Coordinates of C-alpha atoms in Angstrom, one line a residue:
S1 CA 78.6 -35.8 -14.1
G2 CA 77.3 -35.9 -10.6
L3 CA 74.6 -33.6 -9.1
D4 CA 77.2 -31.5 -7.3
T5 CA 79.9 -29.5 -8.7
E6 CA 83.0 -28.3 -5.8
T7 CA 85.4 -25.2 -6.5
S8 CA 88.4 -24.8 -4.3
I9 CA 89.8 -21.4 -3.9
K10 CA 93.0 -20.7 -1.6
H11 CA 93.2 -17.8 0.5
T12 CA 96.7 -15.9 2.1
C13 CA 95.8 -13.6 4.8
G14 CA 99.1 -12.4 6.2
S15 CA 101.0 -15.6 7.5
A16 CA 98.2 -18.0 7.7
S17 CA 96.9 -19.2 4.5
F18 CA 93.5 -21.1 4.3
Q19 CA 91.5 -23.0 1.5
V20 CA 87.8 -22.5 0.9
V21 CA 85.5 -25.2 -0.8
S22 CA 82.4 -23.8 -2.0
L23 CA 79.8 -26.3 -3.2
F24 CA 76.7 -25.2 -5.3
N25 CA 74.5 -28.0 -5.2
T26 CA 71.7 -28.2 -8.1
M27 CA 69.6 -30.9 -6.1
V28 CA 69.2 -30.5 -2.0
L29 CA 66.9 -32.7 -0.1
F30 CA 65.8 -31.8 2.9
P31 CA 63.9 -34.2 5.6
K32 CA 60.1 -33.2 6.2
Q33 CA 60.6 -33.3 10.3
K34 CA 64.1 -32.0 11.5
R35 CA 64.6 -32.1 15.6
T36 CA 66.1 -28.4 16.5
F37 CA 66.1 -26.0 19.7
C38 CA 63.0 -24.0 20.4
K39 CA 63.0 -20.9 22.1
H40 CA 59.8 -20.6 23.6
P41 CA 59.3 -20.3 27.4
I42 CA 57.0 -23.2 27.1
C43 CA 60.0 -25.8 25.2
K44 CA 63.5 -24.2 25.6
C45 CA 65.1 -27.7 24.6
H46 CA 65.6 -29.3 21.5
I47 CA 62.2 -30.8 19.7
V48 CA 60.6 -32.1 16.7
H49 CA 59.8 -29.4 14.4
K50 CA 57.8 -29.9 11.2
V51 CA 59.2 -28.2 8.0
V52 CA 57.3 -26.3 5.3
Q53 CA 58.9 -24.5 2.3
Y54 CA 57.8 -20.5 2.3
K55 CA 56.0 -19.3 -0.4
T56 CA 55.4 -15.5 -0.5
G57 CA 51.8 -14.7 0.0
K58 CA 49.7 -12.6 -2.5
A59 CA 50.9 -8.8 -2.8
S60 CA 48.2 -6.3 -1.1
L61 CA 47.0 -3.6 -3.3
Y62 CA 46.6 -1.5 -0.9
A63 CA 50.0 -1.2 -0.1
Q64 CA 51.7 2.3 0.6
G65 CA 54.5 1.3 -2.2
K66 CA 51.8 -0.4 -4.8
R67 CA 49.1 2.8 -4.2
R68 CA 51.9 5.4 -5.3
Y69 CA 53.0 3.1 -7.8
D70 CA 49.6 2.7 -9.4
S71 CA 48.8 6.5 -9.0
K72 CA 51.6 7.5 -10.9
Q73 CA 51.0 5.4 -14.0
K74 CA 47.7 6.6 -13.9
G75 CA 47.1 8.6 -17.2
Y76 CA 49.3 9.2 -20.6
G77 CA 52.8 9.1 -20.4
G78 CA 53.4 5.3 -20.4
Q79 CA 55.8 3.6 -18.2
T80 CA 57.3 6.1 -15.5
K81 CA 59.3 3.8 -13.2
P82 CA 62.2 1.5 -14.6
V83 CA 60.9 -2.4 -15.2
F84 CA 64.0 -4.2 -14.3
H85 CA 66.1 -6.9 -17.4
K86 CA 69.2 -7.7 -16.1
K87 CA 68.3 -10.7 -14.1
A88 CA 71.8 -12.4 -13.3
K89 CA 70.8 -15.0 -10.7
T90 CA 69.7 -19.0 -11.6
T91 CA 68.7 -19.6 -8.1
K92 CA 67.0 -18.8 -5.4
K93 CA 67.7 -18.8 -1.6
I94 CA 65.4 -21.2 -0.2
S95 CA 63.3 -20.5 3.2
L96 CA 62.1 -23.0 5.3
K97 CA 59.1 -22.8 8.1
L98 CA 59.9 -24.9 11.3
Q99 CA 56.8 -25.4 13.3
C100 CA 57.5 -26.6 16.8
S101 CA 55.5 -29.9 17.3
K102 CA 54.9 -28.6 21.2
C103 CA 53.8 -25.0 21.0
K104 CA 53.5 -24.7 17.7
R105 CA 55.9 -22.1 17.5
I106 CA 57.3 -21.1 14.2
Q107 CA 60.7 -19.8 13.5
Q108 CA 62.2 -19.5 9.5
I109 CA 65.8 -20.4 8.8
A110 CA 67.2 -19.8 5.0
I111 CA 69.3 -22.6 3.6
K112 CA 72.1 -22.1 0.7
R113 CA 70.8 -21.7 -2.9
C114 CA 70.1 -24.2 -5.1
K115 CA 68.5 -25.1 -8.4
H116 CA 65.9 -27.9 -7.6
F117 CA 64.7 -27.8 -3.8
E118 CA 62.8 -31.4 -2.4
L119 CA 61.2 -31.9 1.3
A120 CA 61.8 -35.6 1.5
D121 CA 61.0 -38.2 4.1
R122 CA 64.0 -40.5 4.1
K123 CA 66.6 -40.9 1.0
P124 CA 65.8 -43.9 -1.0
K125 CA 68.0 -46.9 -0.5
S126 CA 69.7 -48.5 -3.2
K127 CA 68.0 -51.7 -3.7
E128 CA 70.6 -55.0 -3.7
P129 CA 70.9 -56.7 -7.4
N130 CA 69.4 -59.9 -7.9
W131 CA 71.8 -62.5 -9.0

């Protein structure tokens, strides 16, 4: 009854056999600052980056697909395009924005699927019991 469940699958490919362990995390704690490589010509070294979770922006009313959809929907005739109902996924892939503290360059990285994601400073230390 922990936070993660682990499944193991054994594969055989010719004479070689290997084992794949997939770990499905229900909760992920990620640091608010991460030391990683910056490709910018000013930096070109490992430097501290500020981490923020990526959020999709507001959809534009003037994008070509939206204008086409709205013109097709206009008038009589009801719903003209299929509406998706068969949702299979219970989780989403998490995208993170990393901003360099020196040159302010932003890079995006994707991490695995998880049900709950949290940006945290540090893991809470377990308190010793007072006897």
